[in-house]
CSV table of C-alpha atoms in Angstrom, one decimal:
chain,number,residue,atom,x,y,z
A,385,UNK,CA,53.4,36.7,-63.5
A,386,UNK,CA,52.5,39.1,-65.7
A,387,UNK,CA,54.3,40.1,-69.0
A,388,UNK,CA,54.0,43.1,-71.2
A,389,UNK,CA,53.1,42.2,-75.0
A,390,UNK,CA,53.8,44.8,-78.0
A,391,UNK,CA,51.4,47.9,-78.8
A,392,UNK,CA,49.5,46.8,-81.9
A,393,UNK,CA,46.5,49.1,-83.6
A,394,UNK,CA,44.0,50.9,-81.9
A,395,UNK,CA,46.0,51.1,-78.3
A,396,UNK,CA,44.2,48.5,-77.0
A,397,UNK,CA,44.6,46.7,-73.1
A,398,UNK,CA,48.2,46.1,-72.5
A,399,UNK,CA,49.0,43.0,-71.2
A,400,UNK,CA,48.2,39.0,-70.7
A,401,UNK,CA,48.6,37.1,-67.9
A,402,UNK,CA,50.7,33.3,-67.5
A,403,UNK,CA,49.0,31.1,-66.5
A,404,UNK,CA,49.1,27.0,-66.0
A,405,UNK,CA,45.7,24.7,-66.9
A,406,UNK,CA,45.2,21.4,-65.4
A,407,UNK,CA,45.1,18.4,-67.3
A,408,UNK,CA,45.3,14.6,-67.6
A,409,UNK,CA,48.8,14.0,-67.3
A,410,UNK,CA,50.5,17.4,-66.1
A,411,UNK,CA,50.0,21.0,-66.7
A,412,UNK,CA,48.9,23.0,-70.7
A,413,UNK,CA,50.5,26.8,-70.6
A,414,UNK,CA,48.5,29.5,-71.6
A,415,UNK,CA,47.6,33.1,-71.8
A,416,UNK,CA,45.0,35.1,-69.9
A,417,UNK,CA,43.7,38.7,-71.0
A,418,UNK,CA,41.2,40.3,-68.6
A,419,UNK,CA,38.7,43.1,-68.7
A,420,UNK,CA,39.1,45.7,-65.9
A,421,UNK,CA,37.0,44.5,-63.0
A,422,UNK,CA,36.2,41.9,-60.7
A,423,UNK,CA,33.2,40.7,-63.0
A,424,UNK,CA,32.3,37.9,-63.3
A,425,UNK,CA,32.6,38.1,-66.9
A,426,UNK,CA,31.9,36.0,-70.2
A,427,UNK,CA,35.2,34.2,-71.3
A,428,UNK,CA,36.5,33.2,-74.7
A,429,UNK,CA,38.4,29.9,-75.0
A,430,UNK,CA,41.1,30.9,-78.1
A,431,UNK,CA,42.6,28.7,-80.2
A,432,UNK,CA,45.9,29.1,-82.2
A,433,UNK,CA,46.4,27.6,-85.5
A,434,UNK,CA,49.8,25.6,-86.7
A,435,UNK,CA,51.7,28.0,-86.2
A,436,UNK,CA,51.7,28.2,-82.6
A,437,UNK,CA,51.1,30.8,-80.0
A,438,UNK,CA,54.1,32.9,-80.3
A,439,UNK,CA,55.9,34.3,-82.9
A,440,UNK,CA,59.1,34.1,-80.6
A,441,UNK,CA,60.3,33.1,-77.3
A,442,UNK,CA,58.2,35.7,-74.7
A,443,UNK,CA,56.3,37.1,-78.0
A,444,UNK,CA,52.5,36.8,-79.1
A,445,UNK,CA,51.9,36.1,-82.4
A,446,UNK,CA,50.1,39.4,-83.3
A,447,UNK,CA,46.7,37.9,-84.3
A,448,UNK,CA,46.9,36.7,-81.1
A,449,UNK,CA,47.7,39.2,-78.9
A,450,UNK,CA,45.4,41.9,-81.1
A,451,UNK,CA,42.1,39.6,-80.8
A,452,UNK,CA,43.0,38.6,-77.0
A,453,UNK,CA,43.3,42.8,-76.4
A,454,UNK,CA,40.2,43.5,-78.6
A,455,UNK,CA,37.9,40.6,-76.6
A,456,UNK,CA,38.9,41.5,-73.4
A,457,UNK,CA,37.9,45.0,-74.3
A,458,UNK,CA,34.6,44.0,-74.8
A,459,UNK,CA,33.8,42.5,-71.7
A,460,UNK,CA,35.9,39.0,-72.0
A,461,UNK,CA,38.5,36.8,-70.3
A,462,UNK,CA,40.0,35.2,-73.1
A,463,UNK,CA,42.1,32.2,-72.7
A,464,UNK,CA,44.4,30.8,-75.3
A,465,UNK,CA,45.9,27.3,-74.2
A,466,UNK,CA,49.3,26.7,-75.8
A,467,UNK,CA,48.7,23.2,-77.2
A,468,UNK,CA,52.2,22.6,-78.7
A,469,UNK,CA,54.7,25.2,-76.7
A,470,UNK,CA,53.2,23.1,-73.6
A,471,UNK,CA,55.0,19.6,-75.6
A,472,UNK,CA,57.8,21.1,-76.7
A,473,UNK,CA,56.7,21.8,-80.0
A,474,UNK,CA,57.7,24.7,-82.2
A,475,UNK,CA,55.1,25.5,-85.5
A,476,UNK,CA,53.1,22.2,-87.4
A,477,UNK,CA,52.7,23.7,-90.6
A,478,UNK,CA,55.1,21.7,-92.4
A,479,UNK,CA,53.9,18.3,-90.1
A,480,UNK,CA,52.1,15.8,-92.1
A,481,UNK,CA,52.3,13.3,-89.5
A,482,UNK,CA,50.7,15.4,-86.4
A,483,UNK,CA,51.0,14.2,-82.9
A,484,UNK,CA,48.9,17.3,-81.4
A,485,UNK,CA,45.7,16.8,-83.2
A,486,UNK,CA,42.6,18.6,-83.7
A,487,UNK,CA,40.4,15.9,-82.7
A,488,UNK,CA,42.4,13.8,-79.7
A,489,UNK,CA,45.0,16.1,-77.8
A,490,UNK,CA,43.9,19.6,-78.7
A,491,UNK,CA,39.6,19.1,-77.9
A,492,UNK,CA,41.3,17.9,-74.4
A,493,UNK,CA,42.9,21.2,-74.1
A,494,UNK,CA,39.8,22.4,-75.0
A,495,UNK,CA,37.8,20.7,-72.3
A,496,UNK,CA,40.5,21.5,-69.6
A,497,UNK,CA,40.5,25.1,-70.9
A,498,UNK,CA,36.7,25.5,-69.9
A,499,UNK,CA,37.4,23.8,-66.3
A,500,UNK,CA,39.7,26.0,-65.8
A,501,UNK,CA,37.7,29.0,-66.3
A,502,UNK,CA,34.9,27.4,-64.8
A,503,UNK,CA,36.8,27.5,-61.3
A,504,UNK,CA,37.8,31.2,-61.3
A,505,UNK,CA,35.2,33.6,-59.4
A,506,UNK,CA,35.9,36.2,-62.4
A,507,UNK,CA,34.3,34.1,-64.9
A,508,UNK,CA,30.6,32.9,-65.4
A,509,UNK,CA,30.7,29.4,-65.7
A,510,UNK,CA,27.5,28.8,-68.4
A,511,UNK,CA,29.2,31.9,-70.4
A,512,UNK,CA,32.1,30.7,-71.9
A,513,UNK,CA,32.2,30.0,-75.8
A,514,UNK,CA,35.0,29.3,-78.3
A,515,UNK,CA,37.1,30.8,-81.0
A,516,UNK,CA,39.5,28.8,-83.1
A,517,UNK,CA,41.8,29.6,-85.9
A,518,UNK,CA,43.0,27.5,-89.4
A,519,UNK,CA,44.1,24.4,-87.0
A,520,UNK,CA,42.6,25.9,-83.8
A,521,UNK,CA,39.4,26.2,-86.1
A,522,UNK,CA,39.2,22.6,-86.8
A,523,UNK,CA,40.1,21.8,-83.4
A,524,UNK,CA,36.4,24.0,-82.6
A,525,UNK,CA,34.4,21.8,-85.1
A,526,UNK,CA,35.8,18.6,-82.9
A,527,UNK,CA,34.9,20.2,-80.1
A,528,UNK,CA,31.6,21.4,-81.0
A,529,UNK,CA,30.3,17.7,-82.1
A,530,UNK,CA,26.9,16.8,-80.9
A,531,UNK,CA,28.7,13.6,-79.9
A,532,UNK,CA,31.6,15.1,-77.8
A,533,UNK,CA,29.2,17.0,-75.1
A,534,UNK,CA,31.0,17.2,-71.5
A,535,UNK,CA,29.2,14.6,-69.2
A,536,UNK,CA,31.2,16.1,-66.0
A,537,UNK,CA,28.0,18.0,-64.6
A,538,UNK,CA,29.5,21.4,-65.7
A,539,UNK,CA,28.2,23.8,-68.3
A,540,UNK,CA,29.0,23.5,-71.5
A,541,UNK,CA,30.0,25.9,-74.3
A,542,UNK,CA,27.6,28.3,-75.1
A,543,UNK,CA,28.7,29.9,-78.9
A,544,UNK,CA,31.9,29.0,-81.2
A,545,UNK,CA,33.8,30.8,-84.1
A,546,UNK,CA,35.7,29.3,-86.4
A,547,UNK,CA,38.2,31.0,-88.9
A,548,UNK,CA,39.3,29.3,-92.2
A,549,UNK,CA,39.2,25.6,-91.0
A,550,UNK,CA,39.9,22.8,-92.2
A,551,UNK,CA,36.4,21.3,-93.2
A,552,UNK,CA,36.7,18.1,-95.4
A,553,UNK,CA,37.2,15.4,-92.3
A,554,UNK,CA,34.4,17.0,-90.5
A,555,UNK,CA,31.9,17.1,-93.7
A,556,UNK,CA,33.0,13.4,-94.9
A,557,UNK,CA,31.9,12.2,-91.5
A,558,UNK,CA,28.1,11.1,-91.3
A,559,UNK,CA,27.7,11.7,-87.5
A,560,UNK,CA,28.8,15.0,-87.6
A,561,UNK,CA,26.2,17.4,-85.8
A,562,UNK,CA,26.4,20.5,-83.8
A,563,UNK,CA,25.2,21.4,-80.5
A,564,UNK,CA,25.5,25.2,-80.1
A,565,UNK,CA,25.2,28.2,-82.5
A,566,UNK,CA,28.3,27.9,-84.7
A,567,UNK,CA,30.1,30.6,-87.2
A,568,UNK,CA,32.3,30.0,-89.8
A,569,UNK,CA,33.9,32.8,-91.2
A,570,UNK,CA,36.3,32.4,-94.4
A,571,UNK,CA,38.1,33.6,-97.6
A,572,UNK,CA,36.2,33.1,-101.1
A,573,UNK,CA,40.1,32.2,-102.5
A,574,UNK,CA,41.7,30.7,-99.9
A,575,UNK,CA,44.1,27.6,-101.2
A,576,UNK,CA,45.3,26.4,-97.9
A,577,UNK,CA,41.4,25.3,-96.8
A,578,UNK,CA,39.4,26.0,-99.3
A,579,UNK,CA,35.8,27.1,-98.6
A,580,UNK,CA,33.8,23.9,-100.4
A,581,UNK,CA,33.9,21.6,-97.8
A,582,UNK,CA,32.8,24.1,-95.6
A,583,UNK,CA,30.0,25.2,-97.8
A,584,UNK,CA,28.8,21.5,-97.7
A,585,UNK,CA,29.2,21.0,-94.2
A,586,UNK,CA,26.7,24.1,-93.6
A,587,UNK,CA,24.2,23.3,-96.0
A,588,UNK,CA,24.1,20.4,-94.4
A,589,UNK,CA,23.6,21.3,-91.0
A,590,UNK,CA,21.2,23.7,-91.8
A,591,UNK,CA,18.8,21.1,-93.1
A,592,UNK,CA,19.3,19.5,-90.0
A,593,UNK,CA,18.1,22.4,-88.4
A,594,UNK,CA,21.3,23.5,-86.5
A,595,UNK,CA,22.0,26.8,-86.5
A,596,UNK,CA,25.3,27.2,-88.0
A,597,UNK,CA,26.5,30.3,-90.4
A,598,UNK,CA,29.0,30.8,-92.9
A,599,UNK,CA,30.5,34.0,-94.0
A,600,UNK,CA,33.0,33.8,-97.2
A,601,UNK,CA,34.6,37.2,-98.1
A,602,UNK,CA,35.6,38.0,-101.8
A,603,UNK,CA,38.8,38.2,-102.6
A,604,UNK,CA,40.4,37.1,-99.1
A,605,UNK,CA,42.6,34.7,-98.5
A,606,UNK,CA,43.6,32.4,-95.5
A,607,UNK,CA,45.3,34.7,-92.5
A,608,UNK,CA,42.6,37.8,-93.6
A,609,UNK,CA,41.9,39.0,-90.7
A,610,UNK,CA,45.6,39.1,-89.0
A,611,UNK,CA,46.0,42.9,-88.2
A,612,UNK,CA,48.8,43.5,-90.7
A,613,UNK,CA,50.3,40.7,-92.8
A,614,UNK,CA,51.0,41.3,-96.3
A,615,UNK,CA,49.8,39.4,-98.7
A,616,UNK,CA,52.4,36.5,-100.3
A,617,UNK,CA,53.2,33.6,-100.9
A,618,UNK,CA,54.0,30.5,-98.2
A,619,UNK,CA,55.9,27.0,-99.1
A,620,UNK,CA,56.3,23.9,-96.8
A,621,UNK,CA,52.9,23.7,-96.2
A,622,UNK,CA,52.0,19.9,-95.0
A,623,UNK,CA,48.4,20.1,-96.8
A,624,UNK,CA,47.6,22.9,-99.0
A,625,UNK,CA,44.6,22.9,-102.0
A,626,UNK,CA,46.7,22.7,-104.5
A,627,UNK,CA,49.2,20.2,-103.4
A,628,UNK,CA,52.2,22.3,-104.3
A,629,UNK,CA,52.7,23.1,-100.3
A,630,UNK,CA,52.2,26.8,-101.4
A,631,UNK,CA,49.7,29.2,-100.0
A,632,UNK,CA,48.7,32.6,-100.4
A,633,UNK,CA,48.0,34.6,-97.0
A,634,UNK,CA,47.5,38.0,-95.9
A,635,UNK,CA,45.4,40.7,-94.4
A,636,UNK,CA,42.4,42.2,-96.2
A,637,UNK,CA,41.0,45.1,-94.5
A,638,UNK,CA,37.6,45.1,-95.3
A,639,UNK,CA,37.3,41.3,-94.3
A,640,UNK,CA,39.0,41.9,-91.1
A,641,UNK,CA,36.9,45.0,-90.1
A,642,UNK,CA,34.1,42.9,-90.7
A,643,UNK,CA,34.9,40.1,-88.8
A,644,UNK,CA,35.5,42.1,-85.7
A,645,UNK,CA,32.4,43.6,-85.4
A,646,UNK,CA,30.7,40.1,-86.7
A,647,UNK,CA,32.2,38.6,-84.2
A,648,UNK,CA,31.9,40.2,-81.2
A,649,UNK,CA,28.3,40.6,-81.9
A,650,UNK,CA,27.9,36.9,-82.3
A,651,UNK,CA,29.8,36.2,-79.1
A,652,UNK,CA,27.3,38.8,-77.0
A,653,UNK,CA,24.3,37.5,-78.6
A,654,UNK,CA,21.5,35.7,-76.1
C-alpha cells in the first residue's frame, strides 16, 4: 500500500511504501522509498531517533521523509524500521527507563532490517549500509561492533553514518571496535550528546587503525540537519548534558548542506 507523504524542499520523489519486516517474535513496520527502476540498487537501513518515526498518525517526521526522498534520489532503497510504533510506543525522549534499546531490541531490528532487504531482487545484498539518528545513531554504534558481526552466511553491512549519538556507553566500553568504515557527524555545542565522548571514541579507534571519521560543525546544535526546525529550547528530556532535561535543537543551514553532500558521497564510496 502506498501512501502519499507531504512536499518538503527541493520537490523531491513523492512517496514511501508500507511495508512489514520479519522478526523473532512477529512482524517490525516500516517505510520503503525507492529509486525509479527495477535496479538492483544499493539500500540504506535508516534509523529514527527517540522521537519516533512519525510526527503523527499517517505522517513522516520531516527529517525522515526529506533524507528517505533525497537517498532514494541518488540511487537508494532506504528502509526505516519503526522500532517503537511496531510496540505500541509513542516518543522515548522523556523515558529514562527504556524498554526499546539501542543495544538489545533496536540492533535486532537492525539485523532483520538487512534480511529483509537482502531477500528483495531490487536490492544488492553486499550493498546495503546504515544511517542512524540521536537514538537511531547509537543504535548504529551497537550495531557496527566488531563483536556483533552477523554469523547467518549473509553479507554484512558495508558503510554506516551516525548523527549526534549518544557516545559515552560505547567509549567507556574496552571491547568496543568497528568493523566497517564509520562517520560520525555532530554539533560543536550540542547539550543533549555532547561531542567529547565521541571525540574519544574516534581517537581511539583510529589508533586502532579502524577507519572511522568525525565531523563536528561550529555552532550547531543537536537536530542540525532537520530541513527546517527552528532553533529553541526542549524540556523533558530523560538524559540531557546539562542535567536540567533542557536542550537546544534546530536546523543550521550550512551544517545541513554539508552533511548531505558528505554523506551521500560517503555512502557511494568503494
Amino acid at each position: 500500500m502506498f501512501s502519499l507523504v507531504l512536499t518538503v524542499p527541493l520537490a523531491l520523489a513523492s512517496g514511501y511504501e508500507r511495508v512489514e519486516i520479519p522478526m523473532d517474535g512477529g512482524l517490525l513496520d516500516g517505510v520503503m522509498f525507492r529509486p525509479a527502476g527495477t535496479g538492483p540498487f544499493p539500500a540504506v537501513v535508516a534509523l529514527h531517533g527517540c522521537g519516533g518515526l512519525w510526527r503523527e498518525p499517517g505522517k513522516l517526521s520531516l527529517r525522515h521523509s526529506d533524507w528517505g526522498e533525497r537517498l532514494a534520489a541518488t540511487g537508494f532503497v532506504v528502509l526505516m524500521p519503526d522500532s517503537y510504533g511496531s510496540r505500541g510506543l509513542g516518543s522515548q525522549c522523556g523515558v529514562k527507563d527504556l524498554t526499546v534499546r539501542a543495544g538489545r531490541e533496536r540492533t535486532g531490528d537492525v539485523a532483520a532490517a538487512r534480511l529483509f532487504l537482502q531477500q528483495r531482487a531490487d536490492v544488492r545484498p553486499a550493498a546495503i549500509s546504515l544511517i542512524g539518528w540521536s537514538g537511531g545513531g547509537s543504535t548504529v554504534l551497537n550495531a557496527v561492533r566488531k563483536d556483533k558481526a552477523p554469523n547467518d552466511g549473509k553479507p554484512d553491512f558495508r558503510r554506516a553514518v551516525t548523527f549526534y549519538p549518544g557516545c559515552r556507553a560505547q567509549s567507556e566500553t574496552p571491547s568496543f571496535a568497528v568493523r566497517m568504515p564509520l562517520l560520525i557527524l555532530m554539533g560543536a555545542d550540542d547539550d543533549w550528546t555532547p561531542v567529547a565522548p565521541c571525540s574519544y571514541l574516534t581517537r581511539a579507534a583510529q589508533m586502532r587503525g579502524e577507519a572511522v571519521e568525525l565531523v563536528t560543525y561550529p555552532g550547531a546544535v543537536h537536530d542540525f540537519d532537520h530541513p527546517r526546525l527552528d532553533l529553541k529550547e526542549r524540556e523533558n528530556v530523560a538524559f540531557s548534558a546539562s542535567g536540567t532535561g533542557k536542550v537546544t535543537v534546530g536546523t543550521n543551514p550550512a551544517a545541513r548542506a554539508d552533511a548531505l553532500k558528505r554523506v551521500e558521497s560517503f555512502l557511494k564510496a568503494n
